Amino acid sequence: MKNKNISFALKFIFALIPLIAILLYTLLFPMGYMDSEYPAWKYSKDVSEGRLNPFETDGPTASIGNVPNNSTVIIGDSRAMADLNPLLFSNDTVNLAVGGGTSIEMFYTLKRYVKNHGAPKNVIVMFAPFHQSIIDNFFERDLFFNYLTIPELYDLYGFAHIAHSETLLQENYVEEIISCRLRAPEKYLPPLINAKGYMRYDVNQGSFDIIKAQKGHALFGILDGCSDLNYETSYYEMHKTGDALLLNMYLTKILDLCKSNNINVILSQPPMNKSSYDNLQDTYVNEFTEYIESIAYKYPDFTINPEITYMDDMYFGDSSHLNAKGSTEFTNTFCQKYGF
């Protein structure tokens, strides 16, 4: 009987080995199978958590040290990431924006950065207008990439319940969180199979190295011009939902964090291509402008620009993001306007 129990136990352990191997691989080698957005999120997390000094980019790995006192941190979504090139700023600047990012991820990013590197002199806040009221990638990127820590998730969901966020509190959200934290096979095995385990490593590592060298800047669209219409052209008004309330709460938390650390803030809007700008609904523009103006009223010491601007279609690599030429043009104009 004893031998049968031992035999059963050994068979059970051996049966678990493939599962354990998958769990360990998905935990330790995400660069091998994650999609193309992951390197940027990894860069932002590595910098904000103090594993990487963004102002020392020479060599295979950057050493951690004190960041310059007059540094500037850019936070936002993919438009901020593509449109503002830190290498064109006159002071030390890092871009921690990520594709699909909102004020939620950027609050915790900035909070970590201040804790691990000290407060920068300036923070530039830039989100696409629709990201001021819409959460569109939380489960696919934030949770799947395990960007937030468990304490941060606990903190976030407390506010999500207060705001009644439709997206974060969707059905089975608890199971989704647990599955991602445990790297459950039903969540991570499909991308692992698609990548044949490690086939995305060279591409992802190459992207990460470029993003690191560019201090967080990376392009999304690569066309020599684009006249396609962006997301905002389909809206007649800002979304008035629990998601919108939650995003507003976290934008306020970003500004309060900056205020308490004597950080100078510039909140500005990314440019649109002229085709999209010409097709915006007046009701949406007026409502968005009034919303940003209400933020400016609460924080009179910050530079907050509610104006939606545009650039010629030739400067856009896709419907929403500037191409290389557009990024250079916009960054230079931005730096001249705000004294960088």
mmCIF file of C-alpha atoms in Angstrom:
data_model
loop_
_atom_site.group_PDB
_atom_site.id
_atom_site.type_symbol
_atom_site.label_atom_id
_atom_site.label_comp_id
_atom_site.label_asym_id
_atom_site.label_seq_id
_atom_site.Cartn_x
_atom_site.Cartn_y
_atom_site.Cartn_z
ATOM 1 C CA MET A 1 0.000 0.000 0.000
ATOM 2 C CA LYS A 2 2.818 2.361 0.912
ATOM 3 C CA ASN A 3 4.599 1.690 -2.384
ATOM 4 C CA LYS A 4 1.384 2.413 -4.296
ATOM 5 C CA ASN A 5 1.030 5.767 -2.532
ATOM 6 C CA ILE A 6 4.640 6.684 -3.344
ATOM 7 C CA SER A 7 4.148 5.623 -6.940
ATOM 8 C CA PHE A 8 0.979 7.703 -7.226
ATOM 9 C CA ALA A 9 2.703 10.726 -5.690
ATOM 10 C CA LEU A 10 5.620 10.439 -8.121
ATOM 11 C CA LYS A 11 3.281 10.143 -11.100
ATOM 12 C CA PHE A 12 1.380 13.212 -9.878
ATOM 13 C CA ILE A 13 4.597 15.218 -9.524
ATOM 14 C CA PHE A 14 5.832 14.186 -12.964
ATOM 15 C CA ALA A 15 2.441 15.097 -14.436
ATOM 16 C CA LEU A 16 2.827 18.602 -12.990
ATOM 17 C CA ILE A 17 6.288 19.199 -14.464
ATOM 18 C CA PRO A 18 5.018 20.501 -17.862
ATOM 19 C CA LEU A 19 2.613 22.869 -16.109
ATOM 20 C CA ILE A 20 5.323 24.126 -13.763
ATOM 21 C CA ALA A 21 7.685 24.583 -16.704
ATOM 22 C CA ILE A 22 5.104 26.682 -18.558
ATOM 23 C CA LEU A 23 4.391 28.802 -15.496
ATOM 24 C CA LEU A 24 8.086 29.448 -14.897
ATOM 25 C CA TYR A 25 8.738 30.276 -18.540
ATOM 26 C CA THR A 26 5.846 32.722 -18.830
ATOM 27 C CA LEU A 27 6.980 34.365 -15.600
ATOM 28 C CA LEU A 28 10.695 34.610 -16.348
ATOM 29 C CA PHE A 29 10.868 35.078 -20.141
ATOM 30 C CA PRO A 30 7.983 37.328 -21.266
ATOM 31 C CA MET A 31 10.131 38.906 -23.996
ATOM 32 C CA GLY A 32 10.059 35.569 -25.799
ATOM 33 C CA TYR A 33 6.309 35.505 -26.458
ATOM 34 C CA MET A 34 4.673 38.861 -25.628
ATOM 35 C CA ASP A 35 3.313 41.068 -28.420
ATOM 36 C CA SER A 36 4.940 44.174 -29.888
ATOM 37 C CA GLU A 37 3.520 46.543 -27.245
ATOM 38 C CA TYR A 38 5.303 44.780 -24.391
ATOM 39 C CA PRO A 39 8.836 46.281 -24.766
ATOM 40 C CA ALA A 40 7.531 49.823 -24.208
ATOM 41 C CA TRP A 41 5.596 48.777 -21.105
ATOM 42 C CA LYS A 42 8.665 46.951 -19.823
ATOM 43 C CA TYR A 43 10.823 50.037 -20.378
ATOM 44 C CA SER A 44 8.382 52.265 -18.523
ATOM 45 C CA LYS A 45 8.157 49.800 -15.641
ATOM 46 C CA ASP A 46 11.929 49.237 -15.439
ATOM 47 C CA VAL A 47 12.582 52.973 -15.304
ATOM 48 C CA SER A 48 9.815 53.833 -12.866
ATOM 49 C CA GLU A 49 10.712 50.984 -10.507
ATOM 50 C CA GLY A 50 14.361 52.032 -10.421
ATOM 51 C CA ARG A 51 15.895 49.140 -12.361
ATOM 52 C CA LEU A 52 17.018 51.427 -15.163
ATOM 53 C CA ASN A 53 18.452 54.931 -15.189
ATOM 54 C CA PRO A 54 16.975 56.556 -18.309
ATOM 55 C CA PHE A 55 19.777 59.103 -18.504
ATOM 56 C CA GLU A 56 22.557 56.525 -18.840
ATOM 57 C CA THR A 57 21.900 54.674 -22.077
ATOM 58 C CA ASP A 58 25.438 53.605 -23.021
ATOM 59 C CA GLY A 59 26.416 49.960 -22.803
ATOM 60 C CA PRO A 60 24.301 46.797 -22.695
ATOM 61 C CA THR A 61 22.790 47.776 -19.362
ATOM 62 C CA ALA A 62 22.386 51.185 -17.771
ATOM 63 C CA SER A 63 23.548 51.657 -14.216
ATOM 64 C CA ILE A 64 21.277 53.167 -11.626
ATOM 65 C CA GLY A 65 22.239 56.522 -10.198
ATOM 66 C CA ASN A 66 20.842 59.896 -9.282
ATOM 67 C CA VAL A 67 18.814 61.496 -12.061
ATOM 68 C CA PRO A 68 19.420 65.163 -12.950
ATOM 69 C CA ASN A 69 17.577 67.681 -10.794
ATOM 70 C CA ASN A 70 16.243 69.544 -13.827
ATOM 71 C CA SER A 71 14.889 66.469 -15.594
ATOM 72 C CA THR A 72 11.563 66.204 -17.403
ATOM 73 C CA VAL A 73 9.237 63.176 -17.445
ATOM 74 C CA ILE A 74 6.648 62.679 -20.198
ATOM 75 C CA ILE A 75 3.598 60.584 -19.316
ATOM 76 C CA GLY A 76 0.637 59.647 -21.484
ATOM 77 C CA ASP A 77 -0.495 57.236 -24.179
ATOM 78 C CA SER A 78 0.798 56.238 -27.614
ATOM 79 C CA ARG A 79 0.357 59.718 -29.042
ATOM 80 C CA ALA A 80 2.626 61.165 -26.365
ATOM 81 C CA MET A 81 5.064 58.308 -26.890
ATOM 82 C CA ALA A 82 5.261 58.859 -30.653
ATOM 83 C CA ASP A 83 4.861 62.632 -30.823
ATOM 84 C CA LEU A 84 7.403 63.844 -28.232
ATOM 85 C CA ASN A 85 11.054 62.864 -28.770
ATOM 86 C CA PRO A 86 13.085 63.294 -25.548
ATOM 87 C CA LEU A 87 16.346 63.484 -27.493
ATOM 88 C CA LEU A 88 15.271 66.849 -28.918
ATOM 89 C CA PHE A 89 14.733 68.466 -25.518
ATOM 90 C CA SER A 90 17.466 70.740 -24.188
ATOM 91 C CA ASN A 91 17.303 69.186 -20.709
ATOM 92 C CA ASP A 92 17.392 65.538 -19.617
ATOM 93 C CA THR A 93 14.024 64.095 -20.599
ATOM 94 C CA VAL A 94 12.485 60.619 -20.541
ATOM 95 C CA ASN A 95 9.244 59.473 -22.153
ATOM 96 C CA LEU A 96 7.359 56.951 -20.011
ATOM 97 C CA ALA A 97 4.154 57.003 -22.060
ATOM 98 C CA VAL A 98 2.843 53.660 -23.324
ATOM 99 C CA GLY A 99 0.446 52.562 -26.051
ATOM 100 C CA GLY A 100 -3.060 52.394 -24.623
ATOM 101 C CA GLY A 101 -1.983 54.112 -21.425
ATOM 102 C CA THR A 102 -4.382 56.203 -19.368
ATOM 103 C CA SER A 103 -4.144 58.354 -16.263
ATOM 104 C CA ILE A 104 -4.463 55.132 -14.235
ATOM 105 C CA GLU A 105 -1.169 53.535 -15.328
ATOM 106 C CA MET A 106 0.564 56.889 -15.543
ATOM 107 C CA PHE A 107 -0.268 57.822 -11.950
ATOM 108 C CA TYR A 108 1.385 54.690 -10.614
ATOM 109 C CA THR A 109 4.265 55.110 -13.070
ATOM 110 C CA LEU A 110 4.961 58.633 -11.871
ATOM 111 C CA LYS A 111 4.481 57.691 -8.218
ATOM 112 C CA ARG A 112 7.091 54.924 -8.573
ATOM 113 C CA TYR A 113 9.434 57.225 -10.459
ATOM 114 C CA VAL A 114 9.329 59.851 -7.718
ATOM 115 C CA LYS A 115 9.929 57.196 -5.069
ATOM 116 C CA ASN A 116 12.890 55.586 -6.850
ATOM 117 C CA HIS A 117 14.514 58.520 -8.640
ATOM 118 C CA GLY A 118 13.265 61.603 -6.835
ATOM 119 C CA ALA A 119 10.943 64.275 -8.164
ATOM 120 C CA PRO A 120 11.721 65.609 -11.641
ATOM 121 C CA LYS A 121 11.559 69.328 -12.315
ATOM 122 C CA ASN A 122 8.861 68.982 -14.979
ATOM 123 C CA VAL A 123 6.125 66.549 -15.916
ATOM 124 C CA ILE A 124 4.439 66.694 -19.315
ATOM 125 C CA VAL A 125 0.979 65.102 -19.378
ATOM 126 C CA MET A 126 -0.405 64.236 -22.812
ATOM 127 C CA PHE A 127 -3.292 61.925 -23.682
ATOM 128 C CA ALA A 128 -5.437 61.540 -26.779
ATOM 129 C CA PRO A 129 -8.773 63.260 -26.030
ATOM 130 C CA PHE A 130 -10.675 59.970 -26.134
ATOM 131 C CA HIS A 131 -8.392 58.564 -23.420
ATOM 132 C CA GLN A 132 -9.725 61.213 -21.050
ATOM 133 C CA SER A 133 -13.011 59.299 -20.821
ATOM 134 C CA ILE A 134 -12.469 55.822 -22.314
ATOM 135 C CA ILE A 135 -10.544 52.810 -20.955
ATOM 136 C CA ASP A 136 -9.811 50.488 -23.862
ATOM 137 C CA ASN A 137 -6.802 48.283 -23.094
ATOM 138 C CA PHE A 138 -6.774 47.593 -19.368
ATOM 139 C CA PHE A 139 -7.192 43.810 -19.456
ATOM 140 C CA GLU A 140 -5.240 43.247 -22.680
ATOM 141 C CA ARG A 141 -2.143 45.213 -21.666
ATOM 142 C CA ASP A 142 -2.147 46.461 -18.099
ATOM 143 C CA LEU A 143 -3.280 43.181 -16.560
ATOM 144 C CA PHE A 144 -1.815 40.828 -19.154
ATOM 145 C CA PHE A 145 1.621 42.493 -18.915
ATOM 146 C CA ASN A 146 1.320 42.524 -15.085
ATOM 147 C CA TYR A 147 2.268 46.190 -15.126
ATOM 148 C CA LEU A 148 0.699 47.083 -11.785
ATOM 149 C CA THR A 149 1.746 45.507 -8.503
ATOM 150 C CA ILE A 150 -0.744 43.716 -6.276
ATOM 151 C CA PRO A 151 -0.919 46.661 -3.808
ATOM 152 C CA GLU A 152 -1.464 49.030 -6.749
ATOM 153 C CA LEU A 153 -4.267 46.835 -8.086
ATOM 154 C CA TYR A 154 -5.863 46.746 -4.649
ATOM 155 C CA ASP A 155 -5.668 50.529 -4.478
ATOM 156 C CA LEU A 156 -7.034 50.914 -8.016
ATOM 157 C CA TYR A 157 -10.007 48.631 -7.480
ATOM 158 C CA GLY A 158 -10.983 50.556 -4.394
ATOM 159 C CA PHE A 159 -11.381 53.643 -6.572
ATOM 160 C CA ALA A 160 -12.963 51.595 -9.384
ATOM 161 C CA HIS A 161 -15.753 50.584 -7.013
ATOM 162 C CA ILE A 162 -16.266 54.188 -5.932
ATOM 163 C CA ALA A 163 -16.487 55.312 -9.567
ATOM 164 C CA HIS A 164 -18.486 52.237 -10.676
ATOM 165 C CA SER A 165 -16.090 51.676 -13.566
ATOM 166 C CA GLU A 166 -17.824 49.526 -16.167
ATOM 167 C CA THR A 167 -14.593 48.234 -17.701
ATOM 168 C CA LEU A 168 -12.639 47.359 -14.571
ATOM 169 C CA LEU A 169 -15.661 45.821 -12.856
ATOM 170 C CA GLN A 170 -16.796 43.758 -15.819
ATOM 171 C CA GLU A 171 -18.052 40.230 -15.202
ATOM 172 C CA ASN A 172 -15.377 37.782 -13.976
ATOM 173 C CA TYR A 173 -12.828 40.556 -13.377
ATOM 174 C CA VAL A 174 -11.569 38.803 -10.237
ATOM 175 C CA GLU A 175 -10.837 35.623 -12.199
ATOM 176 C CA GLU A 176 -9.077 37.705 -14.873
ATOM 177 C CA ILE A 177 -6.802 39.315 -12.292
ATOM 178 C CA ILE A 178 -5.965 35.990 -10.643
ATOM 179 C CA SER A 179 -5.300 34.307 -14.006
ATOM 180 C CA CYS A 180 -2.872 37.037 -15.033
ATOM 181 C CA ARG A 181 -1.059 37.150 -11.699
ATOM 182 C CA LEU A 182 -0.611 33.358 -11.746
ATOM 183 C CA ARG A 183 0.274 33.241 -15.468
ATOM 184 C CA ALA A 184 -2.525 30.729 -15.959
ATOM 185 C CA PRO A 185 -2.021 28.538 -19.053
ATOM 186 C CA GLU A 186 -5.461 29.343 -20.455
ATOM 187 C CA LYS A 187 -4.329 32.986 -20.681
ATOM 188 C CA TYR A 188 -0.677 32.638 -21.649
ATOM 189 C CA LEU A 189 -0.446 29.368 -23.553
ATOM 190 C CA PRO A 190 -2.008 30.734 -26.799
ATOM 191 C CA PRO A 191 0.567 33.550 -27.276
ATOM 192 C CA LEU A 192 3.287 31.132 -26.169
ATOM 193 C CA ILE A 193 2.234 28.688 -28.891
ATOM 194 C CA ASN A 194 1.960 31.445 -31.500
ATOM 195 C CA ALA A 195 5.487 32.583 -30.672
ATOM 196 C CA LYS A 196 6.722 28.977 -30.618
ATOM 197 C CA GLY A 197 7.955 29.678 -27.129
ATOM 198 C CA TYR A 198 10.710 32.166 -27.882
ATOM 199 C CA MET A 199 10.439 33.348 -31.493
ATOM 200 C CA ARG A 200 9.507 36.906 -30.501
ATOM 201 C CA TYR A 201 12.546 37.417 -28.294
ATOM 202 C CA ASP A 202 14.877 38.960 -30.887
ATOM 203 C CA VAL A 203 12.171 41.322 -32.161
ATOM 204 C CA ASN A 204 11.065 42.379 -28.688
ATOM 205 C CA GLN A 205 14.600 42.769 -27.376
ATOM 206 C CA GLY A 206 15.509 44.814 -30.453
ATOM 207 C CA SER A 207 12.498 47.069 -29.880
ATOM 208 C CA PHE A 208 13.395 47.451 -26.216
ATOM 209 C CA ASP A 209 16.969 48.446 -27.062
ATOM 210 C CA ILE A 210 15.738 51.084 -29.518
ATOM 211 C CA ILE A 211 13.215 52.447 -27.023
ATOM 212 C CA LYS A 212 15.929 52.598 -24.357
ATOM 213 C CA ALA A 213 18.291 54.446 -26.683
ATOM 214 C CA GLN A 214 15.473 56.852 -27.590
ATOM 215 C CA LYS A 215 14.598 57.370 -23.895
ATOM 216 C CA GLY A 216 11.104 55.988 -24.332
ATOM 217 C CA HIS A 217 10.273 57.441 -27.734
ATOM 218 C CA ALA A 218 8.975 55.156 -30.485
ATOM 219 C CA LEU A 219 6.878 55.592 -33.608
ATOM 220 C CA PHE A 220 3.627 53.770 -34.330
ATOM 221 C CA GLY A 221 2.687 54.825 -37.846
ATOM 222 C CA ILE A 222 5.396 54.890 -40.504
ATOM 223 C CA LEU A 223 3.498 56.231 -43.527
ATOM 224 C CA ASP A 224 4.746 59.384 -45.272
ATOM 225 C CA GLY A 225 1.346 60.917 -44.704
ATOM 226 C CA CYS A 226 -2.141 59.831 -43.654
ATOM 227 C CA SER A 227 -5.587 61.336 -44.185
ATOM 228 C CA ASP A 228 -7.549 58.605 -42.382
ATOM 229 C CA LEU A 229 -9.851 59.756 -39.606
ATOM 230 C CA ASN A 230 -9.012 59.128 -35.950
ATOM 231 C CA TYR A 231 -11.195 57.838 -33.100
ATOM 232 C CA GLU A 232 -12.386 61.233 -31.943
ATOM 233 C CA THR A 233 -14.183 62.011 -35.208
ATOM 234 C CA SER A 234 -16.880 59.453 -34.330
ATOM 235 C CA TYR A 235 -17.802 61.080 -31.007
ATOM 236 C CA TYR A 236 -20.555 63.644 -30.446
ATOM 237 C CA GLU A 237 -19.791 64.051 -26.760
ATOM 238 C CA MET A 238 -17.401 62.865 -24.075
ATOM 239 C CA HIS A 239 -18.377 59.582 -22.454
ATOM 240 C CA LYS A 240 -20.099 60.163 -19.106
ATOM 241 C CA THR A 241 -19.595 56.799 -17.437
ATOM 242 C CA GLY A 242 -17.921 55.258 -14.443
ATOM 243 C CA ASP A 243 -14.819 54.796 -16.577
ATOM 244 C CA ALA A 244 -14.733 58.530 -17.305
ATOM 245 C CA LEU A 245 -15.124 59.323 -13.611
ATOM 246 C CA LEU A 246 -12.291 56.934 -12.729
ATOM 247 C CA LEU A 247 -9.977 58.489 -15.328
ATOM 248 C CA ASN A 248 -10.795 61.932 -13.966
ATOM 249 C CA MET A 249 -9.991 60.760 -10.450
ATOM 250 C CA TYR A 250 -6.598 59.491 -11.579
ATOM 251 C CA LEU A 251 -5.771 62.601 -13.596
ATOM 252 C CA THR A 252 -6.469 64.544 -10.411
ATOM 253 C CA LYS A 253 -4.218 62.166 -8.483
ATOM 254 C CA ILE A 254 -1.398 62.815 -10.988
ATOM 255 C CA LEU A 255 -1.745 66.574 -10.592
ATOM 256 C CA ASP A 256 -1.980 66.331 -6.795
ATOM 257 C CA LEU A 257 1.169 64.177 -6.740
ATOM 258 C CA CYS A 258 2.993 66.796 -8.786
ATOM 259 C CA LYS A 259 1.705 69.622 -6.610
ATOM 260 C CA SER A 260 2.822 67.931 -3.393
ATOM 261 C CA ASN A 261 6.304 67.390 -4.859
ATOM 262 C CA ASN A 262 6.655 70.902 -6.325
ATOM 263 C CA ILE A 263 6.807 69.535 -9.860
ATOM 264 C CA ASN A 264 6.043 71.903 -12.722
ATOM 265 C CA VAL A 265 3.255 70.501 -14.918
ATOM 266 C CA ILE A 266 2.450 71.066 -18.567
ATOM 267 C CA LEU A 267 -0.758 69.373 -19.663
ATOM 268 C CA SER A 268 -1.215 69.673 -23.410
ATOM 269 C CA GLN A 269 -3.043 67.973 -26.261
ATOM 270 C CA PRO A 270 -1.358 65.948 -29.012
ATOM 271 C CA PRO A 271 -1.986 67.233 -32.540
ATOM 272 C CA MET A 272 -4.435 65.604 -34.941
ATOM 273 C CA ASN A 273 -4.062 65.262 -38.667
ATOM 274 C CA LYS A 274 -5.984 68.022 -40.444
ATOM 275 C CA SER A 275 -8.426 65.568 -42.001
ATOM 276 C CA SER A 276 -9.530 64.409 -38.543
ATOM 277 C CA TYR A 277 -9.540 67.919 -37.112
ATOM 278 C CA ASP A 278 -11.839 69.125 -39.899
ATOM 279 C CA ASN A 279 -14.275 66.274 -39.141
ATOM 280 C CA LEU A 280 -14.566 66.734 -35.368
ATOM 281 C CA GLN A 281 -18.050 67.364 -34.027
ATOM 282 C CA ASP A 282 -18.382 70.821 -32.458
ATOM 283 C CA THR A 283 -20.323 69.378 -29.533
ATOM 284 C CA TYR A 284 -17.451 67.012 -28.722
ATOM 285 C CA VAL A 285 -14.783 69.706 -29.033
ATOM 286 C CA ASN A 286 -16.727 72.130 -26.846
ATOM 287 C CA GLU A 287 -17.376 69.522 -24.172
ATOM 288 C CA PHE A 288 -13.762 68.352 -24.150
ATOM 289 C CA THR A 289 -12.458 71.916 -23.991
ATOM 290 C CA GLU A 290 -14.756 72.741 -21.092
ATOM 291 C CA TYR A 291 -13.574 69.629 -19.259
ATOM 292 C CA ILE A 292 -9.882 70.532 -19.576
ATOM 293 C CA GLU A 293 -10.647 74.145 -18.665
ATOM 294 C CA SER A 294 -12.284 72.894 -15.463
ATOM 295 C CA ILE A 295 -9.055 71.059 -14.636
ATOM 296 C CA ALA A 296 -7.059 74.222 -15.340
ATOM 297 C CA TYR A 297 -9.325 76.185 -12.997
ATOM 298 C CA LYS A 298 -8.544 73.770 -10.144
ATOM 299 C CA TYR A 299 -4.790 73.943 -10.761
ATOM 300 C CA PRO A 300 -3.986 77.565 -11.641
ATOM 301 C CA ASP A 301 -0.265 77.113 -10.964
ATOM 302 C CA PHE A 302 0.086 74.532 -13.750
ATOM 303 C CA THR A 303 0.260 75.170 -17.493
ATOM 304 C CA ILE A 304 -2.828 73.448 -18.865
ATOM 305 C CA ASN A 305 -3.713 73.887 -22.521
ATOM 306 C CA PRO A 306 -7.189 72.656 -23.541
ATOM 307 C CA GLU A 307 -6.834 73.488 -27.243
ATOM 308 C CA ILE A 308 -6.989 70.649 -29.759
ATOM 309 C CA THR A 309 -4.547 71.462 -32.551
ATOM 310 C CA TYR A 310 -3.669 69.910 -35.891
ATOM 311 C CA MET A 311 -0.781 69.416 -38.274
ATOM 312 C CA ASP A 312 -0.795 68.695 -41.979
ATOM 313 C CA ASP A 313 -1.650 65.114 -42.966
ATOM 314 C CA MET A 314 1.862 64.722 -44.400
ATOM 315 C CA TYR A 315 3.248 64.609 -40.849
ATOM 316 C CA PHE A 316 1.237 61.551 -39.806
ATOM 317 C CA GLY A 317 2.280 57.913 -39.983
ATOM 318 C CA ASP A 318 -1.290 56.721 -39.383
ATOM 319 C CA SER A 319 -4.595 58.295 -38.409
ATOM 320 C CA SER A 320 -3.487 59.111 -34.856
ATOM 321 C CA HIS A 321 0.319 59.269 -34.608
ATOM 322 C CA LEU A 322 2.968 61.521 -36.056
ATOM 323 C CA ASN A 323 5.629 59.986 -38.284
ATOM 324 C CA ALA A 324 9.353 60.708 -37.846
ATOM 325 C CA LYS A 325 9.188 64.028 -39.678
ATOM 326 C CA GLY A 326 6.086 65.068 -37.778
ATOM 327 C CA SER A 327 7.518 64.061 -34.417
ATOM 328 C CA THR A 328 10.620 66.173 -35.023
ATOM 329 C CA GLU A 329 8.552 69.157 -36.146
ATOM 330 C CA PHE A 330 6.101 68.920 -33.258
ATOM 331 C CA THR A 331 8.761 68.321 -30.590
ATOM 332 C CA ASN A 332 10.808 71.307 -31.726
ATOM 333 C CA THR A 333 7.717 73.535 -31.737
ATOM 334 C CA PHE A 334 6.651 72.210 -28.328
ATOM 335 C CA CYS A 335 10.095 72.813 -26.815
ATOM 336 C CA GLN A 336 10.211 76.340 -28.197
ATOM 337 C CA LYS A 337 6.722 77.131 -26.889
ATOM 338 C CA TYR A 338 7.317 75.806 -23.374
ATOM 339 C CA GLY A 339 10.961 76.698 -22.891
ATOM 340 C CA PHE A 340 12.660 73.326 -23.267
#
